[in-house]
Amino acid sequence: MGLLSDPNRRKALTNLLTRLNTPICIVCYLAAIVWFMGLAFEPFTLRTYMSENAMGSTMVEERFSSGERALSLAKEFDAHKRKAGGMPVEWLVKAMQARGLEVFTQSFSRKLPFPDENKERYMVGGRNVYGILRAARAPRTEALVITAPCSPGNSNNQAVGLLLALAQYFRNQIYWAKDIIFLVNEHDLIGMQAWLEGYHHTNITGMEYSPLQGRAGSIQAALALELSGDVITSLDLILEGLNGQLPNLDLTNLFYAFCQKLGALCTIQGKLQRNDWDTAEGYTHAAQTMMLMVLKQACGRSWGDHGLFLRYHIEAASIRGINSFRHYKTDATTIGRLVFVLHRKLVATHKNPSCRCRCSCITLAFSVSLQPSSPGMLTVLTPVVISHLTGVALYLLPVHLQEMAVEHFPVSETEAVVLTAIAIYTAGLALPHNTQRLLSGEGTEQGWKVLKLTALLYLAVLLGCTALINFSLGFILAVTLVPITASITPHMPKALCALAMVLLSPAFTILYCVFIYQELIEAPVSVGEGWMLFLSVISQGILDHALYGSLVYPLLALFIYPCWLMFWNILFWN
Amino acid sequence: MAAPLTLLLIVAVTIRAVLFRSSLAELIVERVEVVSPLNAWKRVVEGLALLDLGVSPYSGDVFHETPLMIYLFHFMVDYAEIVFMIADGITAVALYLSIQTYNKNVFRKQKYALESDRYPADCLELLRSPKEMFYIPLKVAMFYLLNPFTILSCVAKSTCGLNNAIIALFILCTLKGSALLSGILLALATYQSIYPLTLFAPALLFFLQRLYIPVNLRRSSFWFFTLQYAFIYVGSLVVITGLSFFLLGSWDFIPSVYGFIFSVPDLTPNIGLFWYFFAEMFEHFRLFFICVFQINVFFYTIPLSIKLKEHPVFLIFMQIANNLEDRPYPTVGDVALYMAFLPAWSHLYRFLRNIFLVSCVLLACSALFPVLWHLWIYAGSANSNFYYAITLLFNFGQILLVSDYFYAYLRREHHLTHGLYLKKKDGTEATLVLK
């Protein structure tokens, strides 16, 4: 412990650190960004490797041939859906029973905190229908889930048709050792949340649902199908779930291997894998795919129906069929075969705690003032308390004040909520919360240093914890917040620094992410459309938190924003 | 000083009452950092249920509290929240009064030493003034009551709060000079969890110092007083144990409580060091390592007592702190007890070397404990190694804190006898190193 008890060596080290403070910070920051972008560089990544042998794509034959029947079932489902004006429960129940499944339904209802303008719903009520195919050979302790959503309009009919055709085919096989649940959920994620909460006897989001009559055993894996056309050219695998959780990446590799075996095109993030990784375009392509995944993970919402399964530690992925008008088409039979072999493999796999895919966590180092001074408690506490109170206001007030806002201003509820949030955010900028200036006459030099120390430590701990839970979110916040917060002092030119701080604040980070995301999915938007998208992103974030327990909005409102406000306060210290 | 203390108590009670009524209470009751198999409220409820059914509460190996505790809650289970809040209040007031007494003693000794010119000329700035010492008792009470660890421990209804109250009362009685009450309370604290046994030595040293009996093994007065104190202590312990036997009618509680503490059969993760170690231990060596670990807890008493025999109150602080790191089932409530003492040594601030590092480490670990638990148990992307790493770091931080204060205290004493600006034999400036 020489470093900690020998005063001479300690003095040398602390002198070195204080002298080289700024260069070390800059080097660490740049190294972190370079290292992160290097994740997309092929020689550094571990290409598709299987960490568990049981998940290898061997030893499974597939003989599914009812593709045409799936498509005709899809047309029937569509017709009944239009007639019933929603979920055709009786037809589904009869169809599943005819295929030898034990069928049950669940009804649920939920009132959203404010109307959802993207999906145009406010009071949501519906029914889920699910059928259980019992395992013939084994005790019923584990289950797998295949699910297809019942969406309004023309979407996802083929998914339900394929589900029913698969159910019939699976029924004829005698070797299943796990129960298989075929689930058709209404109102996509809300219905899925109700079903999962009913299955696991939890109630974390305040949903009302009827208890499930039939149950199958602990769920090991889930697959969500989204097929909206008769003709599919490629299959997109969607992994990102709620709060940026991902399933076991062996599932991805398995799916990719099976796609190659069966001759179907598989895309990740809507992009095909390329083999020319040593060229500039190859690297750009890989970097774009990686940035897309980072952005999708960071926003914390579930990009497919599978996302809610991950919270219960069930490996799940969504398969979406895309028709991009290529020459080579995949038909429903191939897709059915794919799903079938995936399930065979998943049934044979036991949950093995050794198959994990750990991402390397890169942490950005910050500069921290190495001169501990005796802190004046009031100097530090006042801005901290006021910042956090503003954060609490930002979290609670938009939803609670929406009726009052609608009375006084000619806006709809959703707009009221979003605009209140933006208003509170901007109002926080106007708070000069160094009240000790009024108390003692002027802000002291030592005061802001202590506040900056506290704020930097707070930010460091916050970003560290965020990066552990949702690495993409932590990384994006770190990249935008660290440069400005590490270098801020009250002595810098106020107007320029204020502008820089506002442009790098969390709200603007969200705005940039919206524009970058649109660029990456090759659908760039103008400024006006981008602003509307930004507003809808905020409303979706608040809704996701209320409906499914996503943590991004509370994190930003209750922790990141107060932290940023503390640095804003330092800028305007005197 | 009664008014600020009352205000502080009101604020503390309000915070705890608000948290008791919020939805966070159910979350906190299950946190492994806050409750352990020895002091979890769920186990107390289980034991009470068994007692109501007429079965011994120790059957089923769930309940590990002492019989006096179960009888206390037998009558007070409906007012459990108030009991824990009152316990916290008693601890805070006891610490307040004891630190007040201690400060008075310290100031009086300093005055006599000044009058008899025992301090070198250049260390006058190290002396303590009444103005600086005036607010220390209030700060101690505040450090205990408003410490997030204490609040979490109270809201989780962990009986660690009651243990802390007994130890605080013991410290108060010791500092006030009542050997009888001190012995009885120490016996009660030892009866609750064995480790306060190590506080026997500092209490004895304090009384010897107070009665001006030199610590000399050849003097009969030393042995006379030691035997008296030991007799009070052991006698109370025997009486309390006998009372427990008569309360429940059997000796079941001895293997369930003390056997459980010594043999560490339950390896639920907590903020201590035992669980991981014994989870990976081969059965063959288990007994050997249990003995090694348990002796480790008691062993530090001997060298610390020899070094700090002139300073028994600081010895009490060091003993409590050391006990915490080495016991099998620590919780954050135990950490809060010795952290409450830190304002009493605020005059050592200029000699502390690692205080910034230690506070960063403790802050980061407290934030990372729930995150890594979540990643391990719920998200499945970490494993026990991650959690144990944070446990190790937390204990490292505590050891660093304690050793830093030890260094600072000894250094100040050294300066008070040898002068503030030390010179080596050749006249250059010397630095003090703790080796």
GROMACS .gro file of N, CA and C in nm, chain B residues 267-341:
model
  225
  841LEU      N    1  -2.551  -1.848   0.333
  841LEU     CA    2  -2.458  -1.775   0.246
  841LEU      C    3  -2.530  -1.679   0.154
  842THR      N    4  -2.640  -1.617   0.202
  842THR     CA    5  -2.705  -1.513   0.122
  842THR      C    6  -2.607  -1.400   0.100
  843PRO      N    7  -2.598  -1.345  -0.020
  843PRO     CA    8  -2.506  -1.235  -0.042
  843PRO      C    9  -2.540  -1.115   0.046
  844ASN      N   10  -2.438  -1.048   0.098
  844ASN     CA   11  -2.460  -0.926   0.173
  844ASN      C   12  -2.337  -0.839   0.155
  845ILE      N   13  -2.323  -0.734   0.234
  845ILE     CA   14  -2.210  -0.645   0.209
  845ILE      C   15  -2.085  -0.692   0.281
  846GLY      N   16  -2.087  -0.815   0.336
  846GLY     CA   17  -1.970  -0.865   0.405
  846GLY      C   18  -1.887  -0.954   0.314
  847LEU      N   19  -1.784  -1.013   0.372
  847LEU     CA   20  -1.688  -1.087   0.291
  847LEU      C   21  -1.705  -1.237   0.300
  848PHE      N   22  -1.789  -1.284   0.395
  848PHE     CA   23  -1.794  -1.428   0.419
  848PHE      C   24  -1.861  -1.505   0.308
  849TRP      N   25  -1.969  -1.453   0.250
  849TRP     CA   26  -2.060  -1.536   0.171
  849TRP      C   27  -1.992  -1.594   0.049
  850TYR      N   28  -1.919  -1.515  -0.024
  850TYR     CA   29  -1.858  -1.562  -0.147
  850TYR      C   30  -1.749  -1.664  -0.116
  851PHE      N   31  -1.671  -1.629  -0.012
  851PHE     CA   32  -1.560  -1.713   0.026
  851PHE      C   33  -1.608  -1.852   0.063
  852PHE      N   34  -1.711  -1.858   0.146
  852PHE     CA   35  -1.757  -1.988   0.191
  852PHE      C   36  -1.842  -2.059   0.088
  853ALA      N   37  -1.892  -1.984  -0.013
  853ALA     CA   38  -1.965  -2.051  -0.119
  853ALA      C   39  -1.871  -2.132  -0.207
  854GLU      N   40  -1.746  -2.085  -0.218
  854GLU     CA   41  -1.655  -2.159  -0.306
  854GLU      C   42  -1.560  -2.247  -0.228
  855MET      N   43  -1.583  -2.261  -0.097
  855MET     CA   44  -1.491  -2.335  -0.011
  855MET      C   45  -1.521  -2.483  -0.018
  856PHE      N   46  -1.420  -2.564  -0.019
  856PHE     CA   47  -1.443  -2.707  -0.006
  856PHE      C   48  -1.483  -2.739   0.138
  857GLU      N   49  -1.572  -2.837   0.152
  857GLU     CA   50  -1.623  -2.872   0.285
  857GLU      C   51  -1.512  -2.912   0.380
  858HIS      N   52  -1.409  -2.973   0.324
  858HIS     CA   53  -1.299  -3.025   0.403
  858HIS      C   54  -1.233  -2.916   0.487
  859PHE      N   55  -1.222  -2.794   0.428
  859PHE     CA   56  -1.150  -2.685   0.493
  859PHE      C   57  -1.241  -2.588   0.564
  860ARG      N   58  -1.371  -2.615   0.560
  860ARG     CA   59  -1.465  -2.514   0.608
  860ARG      C   60  -1.441  -2.480   0.754
  861LEU      N   61  -1.421  -2.582   0.838
  861LEU     CA   62  -1.405  -2.555   0.980
  861LEU      C   63  -1.283  -2.471   1.006
  862PHE      N   64  -1.175  -2.505   0.936
  862PHE     CA   65  -1.051  -2.430   0.955
  862PHE      C   66  -1.072  -2.282   0.922
  863PHE      N   67  -1.135  -2.255   0.807
  863PHE     CA   68  -1.150  -2.115   0.769
  863PHE      C   69  -1.250  -2.041   0.853
  864ILE      N   70  -1.353  -2.112   0.901
  864ILE     CA   71  -1.446  -2.046   0.993
  864ILE      C   72  -1.371  -2.002   1.117
  865CYS      N   73  -1.287  -2.089   1.171
  865CYS     CA   74  -1.210  -2.052   1.289
  865CYS      C   75  -1.121  -1.933   1.260
  866VAL      N   76  -1.054  -1.937   1.144
  866VAL     CA   77  -0.963  -1.827   1.110
  866VAL      C   78  -1.040  -1.696   1.102
  867PHE      N   79  -1.152  -1.697   1.031
  867PHE     CA   80  -1.229  -1.574   1.013
  867PHE      C   81  -1.283  -1.523   1.146
  868GLN      N   82  -1.331  -1.612   1.231
  868GLN     CA   83  -1.391  -1.565   1.355
  868GLN      C   84  -1.285  -1.515   1.451
  869ILE      N   85  -1.169  -1.584   1.452
  869ILE     CA   86  -1.061  -1.534   1.539
  869ILE      C   87  -1.018  -1.396   1.491
  870ASN      N   88  -1.022  -1.375   1.358
  870ASN     CA   89  -0.983  -1.247   1.301
  870ASN      C   90  -1.064  -1.133   1.361
  871VAL      N   91  -1.191  -1.158   1.391
  871VAL     CA   92  -1.275  -1.052   1.444
  871VAL      C   93  -1.226  -1.011   1.582
  872PHE      N   94  -1.194  -1.112   1.664
  872PHE     CA   95  -1.162  -1.082   1.804
  872PHE      C   96  -1.017  -1.048   1.824
  873PHE      N   97  -0.934  -1.084   1.726
  873PHE     CA   98  -0.792  -1.074   1.750
  873PHE      C   99  -0.742  -0.931   1.760
  874TYR      N  100  -0.806  -0.841   1.682
  874TYR     CA  101  -0.752  -0.704   1.678
  874TYR      C  102  -0.763  -0.631   1.809
  875THR      N  103  -0.845  -0.685   1.900
  875THR     CA  104  -0.859  -0.619   2.031
  875THR      C  105  -0.724  -0.605   2.098
  876ILE      N  106  -0.642  -0.711   2.091
  876ILE     CA  107  -0.517  -0.710   2.169
  876ILE      C  108  -0.421  -0.601   2.123
  877PRO      N  109  -0.382  -0.597   1.996
  877PRO     CA  110  -0.288  -0.490   1.960
  877PRO      C  111  -0.347  -0.350   1.972
  878LEU      N  112  -0.477  -0.338   1.937
  878LEU     CA  113  -0.538  -0.205   1.946
  878LEU      C  114  -0.543  -0.158   2.092
  879SER      N  115  -0.574  -0.249   2.184
  879SER     CA  116  -0.581  -0.208   2.324
  879SER      C  117  -0.444  -0.168   2.375
  880ILE      N  118  -0.341  -0.241   2.332
  880ILE     CA  119  -0.208  -0.205   2.378
  880ILE      C  120  -0.169  -0.068   2.325
  881LYS      N  121  -0.201  -0.041   2.198
  881LYS     CA  122  -0.158   0.087   2.140
  881LYS      C  123  -0.241   0.203   2.193
  882LEU      N  124  -0.370   0.179   2.211
  882LEU     CA  125  -0.459   0.290   2.245
  882LEU      C  126  -0.502   0.284   2.390
  883LYS      N  127  -0.416   0.234   2.482
  883LYS     CA  128  -0.466   0.219   2.618
  883LYS      C  129  -0.487   0.353   2.689
  884GLU      N  130  -0.425   0.459   2.635
  884GLU     CA  131  -0.452   0.590   2.697
  884GLU      C  132  -0.578   0.654   2.641
  885HIS      N  133  -0.631   0.600   2.534
  885HIS     CA  134  -0.741   0.666   2.464
  885HIS      C  135  -0.856   0.570   2.445
  886PRO      N  136  -0.925   0.537   2.554
  886PRO     CA  137  -1.026   0.430   2.541
  886PRO      C  138  -1.145   0.465   2.453
  887VAL      N  139  -1.180   0.592   2.445
  887VAL     CA  140  -1.300   0.622   2.364
  887VAL      C  141  -1.269   0.603   2.216
  888PHE      N  142  -1.148   0.644   2.176
  888PHE     CA  143  -1.111   0.619   2.036
  888PHE      C  144  -1.101   0.470   2.012
  889LEU      N  145  -1.059   0.396   2.117
  889LEU     CA  146  -1.052   0.251   2.104
  889LEU      C  147  -1.190   0.191   2.082
  890ILE      N  148  -1.291   0.248   2.151
  890ILE     CA  149  -1.428   0.200   2.128
  890ILE      C  150  -1.464   0.217   1.981
  891PHE      N  151  -1.434   0.336   1.927
  891PHE     CA  152  -1.467   0.363   1.788
  891PHE      C  153  -1.396   0.264   1.695
  892MET      N  154  -1.267   0.241   1.721
  892MET     CA  155  -1.192   0.150   1.635
  892MET      C  156  -1.247   0.009   1.644
  893GLN      N  157  -1.285  -0.033   1.766
  893GLN     CA  158  -1.337  -0.169   1.783
  893GLN      C  159  -1.467  -0.188   1.708
  894ILE      N  160  -1.557  -0.089   1.719
  894ILE     CA  161  -1.685  -0.101   1.651
  894ILE      C  162  -1.661  -0.112   1.501
  895ALA      N  163  -1.571  -0.024   1.452
  895ALA     CA  164  -1.546  -0.024   1.308
  895ALA      C  165  -1.486  -0.157   1.263
  896ASN      N  166  -1.389  -0.208   1.340
  896ASN     CA  167  -1.325  -0.332   1.301
  896ASN      C  168  -1.421  -0.448   1.304
  897ASN      N  169  -1.504  -0.451   1.408
  897ASN     CA  170  -1.603  -0.557   1.418
  897ASN      C  171  -1.687  -0.565   1.294
  898LEU      N  172  -1.724  -0.448   1.246
  898LEU     CA  173  -1.818  -0.444   1.136
  898LEU      C  174  -1.762  -0.514   1.014
  899GLU      N  175  -1.636  -0.483   0.980
  899GLU     CA  176  -1.587  -0.536   0.854
  899GLU      C  177  -1.573  -0.686   0.860
  900ASP      N  178  -1.549  -0.741   0.978
  900ASP     CA  179  -1.515  -0.882   0.984
  900ASP      C  180  -1.629  -0.971   1.025
  901ARG      N  181  -1.743  -0.914   1.059
  901ARG     CA  182  -1.847  -1.004   1.106
  901ARG      C  183  -1.914  -1.071   0.988
  902PRO      N  184  -1.979  -1.188   1.013
  902PRO     CA  185  -2.034  -1.263   0.901
  902PRO      C  186  -2.154  -1.199   0.833
  903TYR      N  187  -2.239  -1.129   0.906
  903TYR     CA  188  -2.360  -1.076   0.843
  903TYR      C  189  -2.374  -0.927   0.867
  904PRO      N  190  -2.288  -0.847   0.808
  904PRO     CA  191  -2.303  -0.702   0.832
  904PRO      C  192  -2.415  -0.643   0.748
  905THR      N  193  -2.463  -0.531   0.794
  905THR     CA  194  -2.561  -0.457   0.713
  905THR      C  195  -2.523  -0.309   0.721
  906VAL      N  196  -2.588  -0.228   0.643
  906VAL     CA  197  -2.552  -0.087   0.640
  906VAL      C  198  -2.586  -0.017   0.771
  907GLY      N  199  -2.678  -0.074   0.848
  907GLY     CA  200  -2.710  -0.015   0.977
  907GLY      C  201  -2.591  -0.017   1.071
  908ASP      N  202  -2.510  -0.125   1.063
  908ASP     CA  203  -2.390  -0.130   1.146
  908ASP      C  204  -2.289  -0.025   1.103
  909VAL      N  205  -2.279  -0.005   0.970
  909VAL     CA  206  -2.187   0.095   0.917
  909VAL      C  207  -2.225   0.233   0.971
  910ALA      N  208  -2.357   0.257   0.978
  910ALA     CA  209  -2.403   0.388   1.020
  910ALA      C  210  -2.360   0.419   1.162
  911LEU      N  211  -2.348   0.316   1.248
  911LEU     CA  212  -2.316   0.343   1.388
  911LEU      C  213  -2.178   0.402   1.402
  912TYR      N  214  -2.079   0.341   1.335
  912TYR     CA  215  -1.947   0.400   1.357
  912TYR      C  216  -1.928   0.525   1.276
  913MET      N  217  -2.003   0.540   1.164
  913MET     CA  218  -1.991   0.665   1.090
  913MET      C  219  -2.043   0.782   1.171
  914ALA      N  220  -2.134   0.754   1.264
  914ALA     CA  221  -2.188   0.864   1.345
  914ALA      C  222  -2.079   0.928   1.428
  915PHE      N  223  -1.974   0.852   1.461
  915PHE     CA  224  -1.868   0.906   1.547
  915PHE      C  225  -1.775   1.001   1.475
   0.00000   0.00000   0.00000
